[in-house]
């Protein structure tokens, strides 16, 4: 029995079609990423010391705010703080469960002395279920990739912690006000 491998022009044509399909898929993915990033860029986050809502405690608290300038809602907006005294990061505070389009919200946080603790980042999920992190120091925006097998990683870390081979800061496991962090 002889196997017919086809002709060289048929192979070249098949490879060309496959290449065109790949280029089309990459172009579509880039366009979708650009649109998704532009929506996430419209979510403005900032932090400041100041007086708001009649607290009149300018030196004793931080105000962290998020404003949704996109056309679709964002969900699970968490503020992540940094404490330079203990060099820990990851205490999370729920800023808004859902932030509708055109709406701004803020949260007041008690602040230790000025250089010890401050809001560091805001993490949120857009309408396409993509997690984004905005660095409040530089105002940089980063896509948070979903981790495959995150449950397995979490179970392994817990097992190592129980065995005494790993020490995890409690702040990373649970948010500051009892809210679960989104990761």
PDB file of C-alpha atoms in Angstrom:
ATOM      1  CA  UNK A   1       0.000   0.000   0.000  1.00  0.00           C
ATOM      2  CA  UNK A   2       1.468   3.337  -1.078  1.00  0.00           C
ATOM      3  CA  UNK A   3       0.865   6.527   0.879  1.00  0.00           C
ATOM      4  CA  UNK A   4       0.156   9.602  -1.232  1.00  0.00           C
ATOM      5  CA  UNK A   5       1.887  12.582   0.409  1.00  0.00           C
ATOM      6  CA  UNK A   6       0.541  15.066  -2.132  1.00  0.00           C
ATOM      7  CA  UNK A   7       2.449  17.539  -4.212  1.00  0.00           C
ATOM      8  CA  UNK A   8       4.777  20.330  -3.176  1.00  0.00           C
ATOM      9  CA  UNK A   9       2.305  23.061  -4.288  1.00  0.00           C
ATOM     10  CA  UNK A  10      -0.412  21.449  -2.117  1.00  0.00           C
ATOM     11  CA  UNK A  11       1.935  21.471   0.895  1.00  0.00           C
ATOM     12  CA  UNK A  12       2.945  25.098   0.287  1.00  0.00           C
ATOM     13  CA  UNK A  13      -0.722  26.067  -0.058  1.00  0.00           C
ATOM     14  CA  UNK A  14      -1.610  24.265   3.179  1.00  0.00           C
ATOM     15  CA  UNK A  15       1.226  25.927   5.089  1.00  0.00           C
ATOM     16  CA  UNK A  16       0.226  29.325   3.684  1.00  0.00           C
ATOM     17  CA  UNK A  17      -3.385  28.814   4.789  1.00  0.00           C
ATOM     18  CA  UNK A  18      -2.273  27.772   8.260  1.00  0.00           C
ATOM     19  CA  UNK A  19      -0.017  30.824   8.507  1.00  0.00           C
ATOM     20  CA  UNK A  20      -2.849  33.132   7.425  1.00  0.00           C
ATOM     21  CA  UNK A  21      -5.146  31.602  10.037  1.00  0.00           C
ATOM     22  CA  UNK A  22      -2.496  32.097  12.741  1.00  0.00           C
ATOM     23  CA  UNK A  23      -1.884  35.753  11.738  1.00  0.00           C
ATOM     24  CA  UNK A  24      -5.653  36.397  11.793  1.00  0.00           C
ATOM     25  CA  UNK A  25      -6.002  34.871  15.267  1.00  0.00           C
ATOM     26  CA  UNK A  26      -3.062  36.905  16.627  1.00  0.00           C
ATOM     27  CA  UNK A  27      -4.463  40.120  15.113  1.00  0.00           C
ATOM     28  CA  UNK A  28      -7.897  39.469  16.629  1.00  0.00           C
ATOM     29  CA  UNK A  29      -6.375  38.723  20.045  1.00  0.00           C
ATOM     30  CA  UNK A  30      -4.314  41.931  19.977  1.00  0.00           C
ATOM     31  CA  UNK A  31      -7.377  43.997  19.059  1.00  0.00           C
ATOM     32  CA  UNK A  32      -9.347  42.443  21.930  1.00  0.00           C
ATOM     33  CA  UNK A  33      -6.466  43.061  24.357  1.00  0.00           C
ATOM     34  CA  UNK A  34      -6.203  46.684  23.246  1.00  0.00           C
ATOM     35  CA  UNK A  35      -9.944  47.226  23.779  1.00  0.00           C
ATOM     36  CA  UNK A  36      -9.855  45.510  27.176  1.00  0.00           C
ATOM     37  CA  UNK A  37      -6.826  47.561  28.255  1.00  0.00           C
ATOM     38  CA  UNK A  38      -8.469  50.816  27.162  1.00  0.00           C
ATOM     39  CA  UNK A  39     -11.466  50.018  29.386  1.00  0.00           C
ATOM     40  CA  UNK A  40      -9.188  49.219  32.328  1.00  0.00           C
ATOM     41  CA  UNK A  41      -7.222  52.436  31.682  1.00  0.00           C
ATOM     42  CA  UNK A  42     -10.474  54.357  32.173  1.00  0.00           C
ATOM     43  CA  UNK A  43     -10.611  53.193  35.807  1.00  0.00           C
ATOM     44  CA  UNK A  44      -8.761  55.926  37.705  1.00  0.00           C
ATOM     45  CA  UNK A  45      -7.356  55.182  41.159  1.00  0.00           C
ATOM     46  CA  UNK A  46      -5.518  57.519  43.506  1.00  0.00           C
ATOM     47  CA  UNK A  47      -4.597  57.937  47.140  1.00  0.00           C
ATOM     48  CA  UNK A  48      -4.012  61.020  49.247  1.00  0.00           C
ATOM     49  CA  UNK A  49      -3.967  62.347  52.768  1.00  0.00           C
ATOM     50  CA  UNK A  50      -6.746  64.787  53.276  1.00  0.00           C
ATOM     51  CA  UNK A  51     -10.049  65.848  54.714  1.00  0.00           C
ATOM     52  CA  UNK A  52     -13.155  64.279  53.269  1.00  0.00           C
ATOM     53  CA  UNK A  53     -16.674  63.539  54.458  1.00  0.00           C
ATOM     54  CA  UNK A  54     -16.256  65.810  57.481  1.00  0.00           C
ATOM     55  CA  UNK A  55     -13.631  63.641  59.180  1.00  0.00           C
ATOM     56  CA  UNK A  56     -11.271  66.643  59.516  1.00  0.00           C
ATOM     57  CA  UNK A  57      -8.405  64.248  60.309  1.00  0.00           C
ATOM     58  CA  UNK A  58      -6.012  65.175  57.504  1.00  0.00           C
ATOM     59  CA  UNK A  59      -2.904  63.827  59.231  1.00  0.00           C
ATOM     60  CA  UNK A  60      -4.521  60.695  60.637  1.00  0.00           C
ATOM     61  CA  UNK A  61      -5.994  58.911  57.626  1.00  0.00           C
ATOM     62  CA  UNK A  62      -5.554  58.052  53.975  1.00  0.00           C
ATOM     63  CA  UNK A  63      -8.264  58.461  51.351  1.00  0.00           C
ATOM     64  CA  UNK A  64      -8.135  55.929  48.526  1.00  0.00           C
ATOM     65  CA  UNK A  65     -10.526  56.423  45.646  1.00  0.00           C
ATOM     66  CA  UNK A  66     -11.482  54.705  42.419  1.00  0.00           C
ATOM     67  CA  UNK A  67     -13.525  56.235  39.605  1.00  0.00           C
ATOM     68  CA  UNK A  68     -14.931  54.136  36.781  1.00  0.00           C
ATOM     69  CA  UNK A  69     -14.712  56.131  33.552  1.00  0.00           C
ATOM     70  CA  UNK A  70     -15.392  53.129  31.329  1.00  0.00           C
ATOM     71  CA  UNK A  71     -18.720  52.208  29.776  1.00  0.00           C
ATOM     72  CA  UNK A  72     -19.060  48.947  31.709  1.00  0.00           C
ATOM     73  CA  UNK A  73     -19.003  48.157  35.447  1.00  0.00           C
ATOM     74  CA  UNK A  74     -15.946  46.872  37.299  1.00  0.00           C
ATOM     75  CA  UNK A  75     -16.235  44.382  40.139  1.00  0.00           C
ATOM     76  CA  UNK A  76     -14.421  43.509  43.363  1.00  0.00           C
ATOM     77  CA  UNK A  77     -12.336  46.660  43.713  1.00  0.00           C
ATOM     78  CA  UNK A  78      -9.790  45.963  46.467  1.00  0.00           C
ATOM     79  CA  UNK A  79      -7.232  48.339  47.930  1.00  0.00           C
ATOM     80  CA  UNK A  80      -3.892  46.754  48.861  1.00  0.00           C
ATOM     81  CA  UNK A  81      -1.769  48.559  51.445  1.00  0.00           C
ATOM     82  CA  UNK A  82       1.957  48.556  52.150  1.00  0.00           C
ATOM     83  CA  UNK A  83       3.498  48.897  55.608  1.00  0.00           C
ATOM     84  CA  UNK A  84       7.130  50.008  55.366  1.00  0.00           C
ATOM     85  CA  UNK A  85       7.704  49.540  59.116  1.00  0.00           C
ATOM     86  CA  UNK A  86       7.234  45.775  58.777  1.00  0.00           C
ATOM     87  CA  UNK A  87       7.931  45.641  55.012  1.00  0.00           C
ATOM     88  CA  UNK A  88       4.715  43.729  54.363  1.00  0.00           C
ATOM     89  CA  UNK A  89       2.289  44.126  51.512  1.00  0.00           C
ATOM     90  CA  UNK A  90      -1.026  42.512  50.905  1.00  0.00           C
ATOM     91  CA  UNK A  91      -3.510  43.721  53.517  1.00  0.00           C
ATOM     92  CA  UNK A  92      -6.610  44.192  51.388  1.00  0.00           C
ATOM     93  CA  UNK A  93      -9.667  46.351  51.974  1.00  0.00           C
ATOM     94  CA  UNK A  94     -12.847  46.137  49.908  1.00  0.00           C
ATOM     95  CA  UNK A  95     -13.309  49.496  48.188  1.00  0.00           C
ATOM     96  CA  UNK A  96     -16.399  48.564  46.152  1.00  0.00           C
ATOM     97  CA  UNK A  97     -18.124  45.304  45.295  1.00  0.00           C
ATOM     98  CA  UNK A  98     -19.464  46.769  42.036  1.00  0.00           C
ATOM     99  CA  UNK A  99     -18.428  50.140  40.616  1.00  0.00           C
ATOM    100  CA  UNK A 100     -20.936  51.140  37.901  1.00  0.00           C
ATOM    101  CA  UNK A 101     -19.887  53.251  34.888  1.00  0.00           C
ATOM    102  CA  UNK A 102     -19.343  56.921  35.688  1.00  0.00           C
ATOM    103  CA  UNK A 103     -19.332  56.342  39.460  1.00  0.00           C
ATOM    104  CA  UNK A 104     -16.542  57.082  41.937  1.00  0.00           C
ATOM    105  CA  UNK A 105     -16.125  55.667  45.434  1.00  0.00           C
ATOM    106  CA  UNK A 106     -13.561  56.039  48.191  1.00  0.00           C
ATOM    107  CA  UNK A 107     -12.476  54.511  51.473  1.00  0.00           C
ATOM    108  CA  UNK A 108     -10.873  56.018  54.599  1.00  0.00           C
ATOM    109  CA  UNK A 109      -7.977  54.163  56.191  1.00  0.00           C
ATOM    110  CA  UNK A 110      -6.345  54.980  59.502  1.00  0.00           C
ATOM    111  CA  UNK A 111      -2.718  55.850  58.844  1.00  0.00           C
ATOM    112  CA  UNK A 112       0.239  55.307  61.131  1.00  0.00           C
ATOM    113  CA  UNK A 113       3.012  57.904  60.876  1.00  0.00           C
ATOM    114  CA  UNK A 114       3.347  59.246  57.320  1.00  0.00           C
ATOM    115  CA  UNK A 115       6.058  56.979  55.961  1.00  0.00           C
ATOM    116  CA  UNK A 116       4.960  53.750  57.604  1.00  0.00           C
ATOM    117  CA  UNK A 117       1.815  52.727  55.832  1.00  0.00           C
ATOM    118  CA  UNK A 118       0.054  53.788  52.691  1.00  0.00           C
ATOM    119  CA  UNK A 119      -2.190  52.447  49.943  1.00  0.00           C
ATOM    120  CA  UNK A 120       0.012  50.742  47.348  1.00  0.00           C
ATOM    121  CA  UNK A 121      -2.259  49.264  44.679  1.00  0.00           C
ATOM    122  CA  UNK A 122      -5.843  48.735  43.615  1.00  0.00           C
ATOM    123  CA  UNK A 123      -6.908  45.432  42.104  1.00  0.00           C
ATOM    124  CA  UNK A 124     -10.209  45.008  40.246  1.00  0.00           C
ATOM    125  CA  UNK A 125     -12.019  42.742  37.782  1.00  0.00           C
ATOM    126  CA  UNK A 126     -13.466  44.182  34.582  1.00  0.00           C
ATOM    127  CA  UNK A 127     -16.679  43.117  32.849  1.00  0.00           C
ATOM    128  CA  UNK A 128     -14.726  40.552  30.802  1.00  0.00           C
ATOM    129  CA  UNK A 129     -13.651  38.839  34.048  1.00  0.00           C
ATOM    130  CA  UNK A 130     -10.010  39.950  33.684  1.00  0.00           C
ATOM    131  CA  UNK A 131      -8.174  40.995  36.842  1.00  0.00           C
ATOM    132  CA  UNK A 132      -6.170  44.253  36.705  1.00  0.00           C
ATOM    133  CA  UNK A 133      -3.751  45.802  39.187  1.00  0.00           C
ATOM    134  CA  UNK A 134      -3.074  49.556  39.256  1.00  0.00           C
ATOM    135  CA  UNK A 135       0.098  50.578  41.076  1.00  0.00           C
ATOM    136  CA  UNK A 136      -0.766  53.763  43.005  1.00  0.00           C
ATOM    137  CA  UNK A 137       2.864  54.856  43.264  1.00  0.00           C
ATOM    138  CA  UNK A 138       3.512  54.987  39.503  1.00  0.00           C
ATOM    139  CA  UNK A 139      -0.079  54.733  38.181  1.00  0.00           C
ATOM    140  CA  UNK A 140       1.001  51.724  36.086  1.00  0.00           C
ATOM    141  CA  UNK A 141      -1.621  49.191  34.999  1.00  0.00           C
ATOM    142  CA  UNK A 142      -0.900  45.457  34.926  1.00  0.00           C
ATOM    143  CA  UNK A 143      -3.024  42.533  33.764  1.00  0.00           C
ATOM    144  CA  UNK A 144      -3.187  39.838  36.430  1.00  0.00           C
ATOM    145  CA  UNK A 145      -3.004  36.478  34.679  1.00  0.00           C
ATOM    146  CA  UNK A 146      -5.109  33.688  36.061  1.00  0.00           C
ATOM    147  CA  UNK A 147      -2.892  31.037  37.578  1.00  0.00           C
ATOM    148  CA  UNK A 148      -3.574  27.479  36.441  1.00  0.00           C
ATOM    149  CA  UNK A 149      -3.979  25.136  39.366  1.00  0.00           C
ATOM    150  CA  UNK A 150      -4.080  27.943  41.930  1.00  0.00           C
ATOM    151  CA  UNK A 151      -6.022  25.670  44.292  1.00  0.00           C
ATOM    152  CA  UNK A 152      -3.221  23.112  44.183  1.00  0.00           C
ATOM    153  CA  UNK A 153      -0.629  25.810  44.874  1.00  0.00           C
ATOM    154  CA  UNK A 154      -2.672  27.109  47.819  1.00  0.00           C
ATOM    155  CA  UNK A 155      -3.077  23.599  49.272  1.00  0.00           C
ATOM    156  CA  UNK A 156       0.669  22.962  48.933  1.00  0.00           C
ATOM    157  CA  UNK A 157       1.511  26.241  50.671  1.00  0.00           C
ATOM    158  CA  UNK A 158      -0.900  25.459  53.524  1.00  0.00           C
ATOM    159  CA  UNK A 159       0.590  21.961  53.921  1.00  0.00           C
ATOM    160  CA  UNK A 160       4.139  23.364  54.038  1.00  0.00           C
ATOM    161  CA  UNK A 161       3.023  25.965  56.581  1.00  0.00           C
ATOM    162  CA  UNK A 162       1.456  23.285  58.814  1.00  0.00           C
ATOM    163  CA  UNK A 163       4.663  21.257  58.619  1.00  0.00           C
ATOM    164  CA  UNK A 164       6.612  24.316  59.766  1.00  0.00           C
ATOM    165  CA  UNK A 165       8.676  24.549  56.580  1.00  0.00           C
ATOM    166  CA  UNK A 166       7.072  27.816  55.446  1.00  0.00           C
ATOM    167  CA  UNK A 167       5.801  30.907  57.250  1.00  0.00           C
ATOM    168  CA  UNK A 168       3.117  32.898  55.453  1.00  0.00           C
ATOM    169  CA  UNK A 169       2.084  36.371  56.605  1.00  0.00           C
ATOM    170  CA  UNK A 170      -1.536  36.347  57.744  1.00  0.00           C
ATOM    171  CA  UNK A 171      -2.285  39.509  55.736  1.00  0.00           C
ATOM    172  CA  UNK A 172      -1.926  37.643  52.458  1.00  0.00           C
ATOM    173  CA  UNK A 173      -4.441  35.007  53.447  1.00  0.00           C
ATOM    174  CA  UNK A 174      -7.253  37.311  54.527  1.00  0.00           C
ATOM    175  CA  UNK A 175      -8.113  40.968  54.028  1.00  0.00           C
ATOM    176  CA  UNK A 176      -7.948  43.591  56.750  1.00  0.00           C
ATOM    177  CA  UNK A 177     -11.710  43.776  57.323  1.00  0.00           C
ATOM    178  CA  UNK A 178     -12.541  40.111  56.858  1.00  0.00           C
ATOM    179  CA  UNK A 179     -12.945  40.382  53.083  1.00  0.00           C
ATOM    180  CA  UNK A 180     -11.305  37.624  51.104  1.00  0.00           C
ATOM    181  CA  UNK A 181      -8.658  38.902  48.747  1.00  0.00           C
ATOM    182  CA  UNK A 182      -9.478  38.151  45.094  1.00  0.00           C
ATOM    183  CA  UNK A 183      -6.526  35.858  44.507  1.00  0.00           C
TER     184      UNK A 183
END
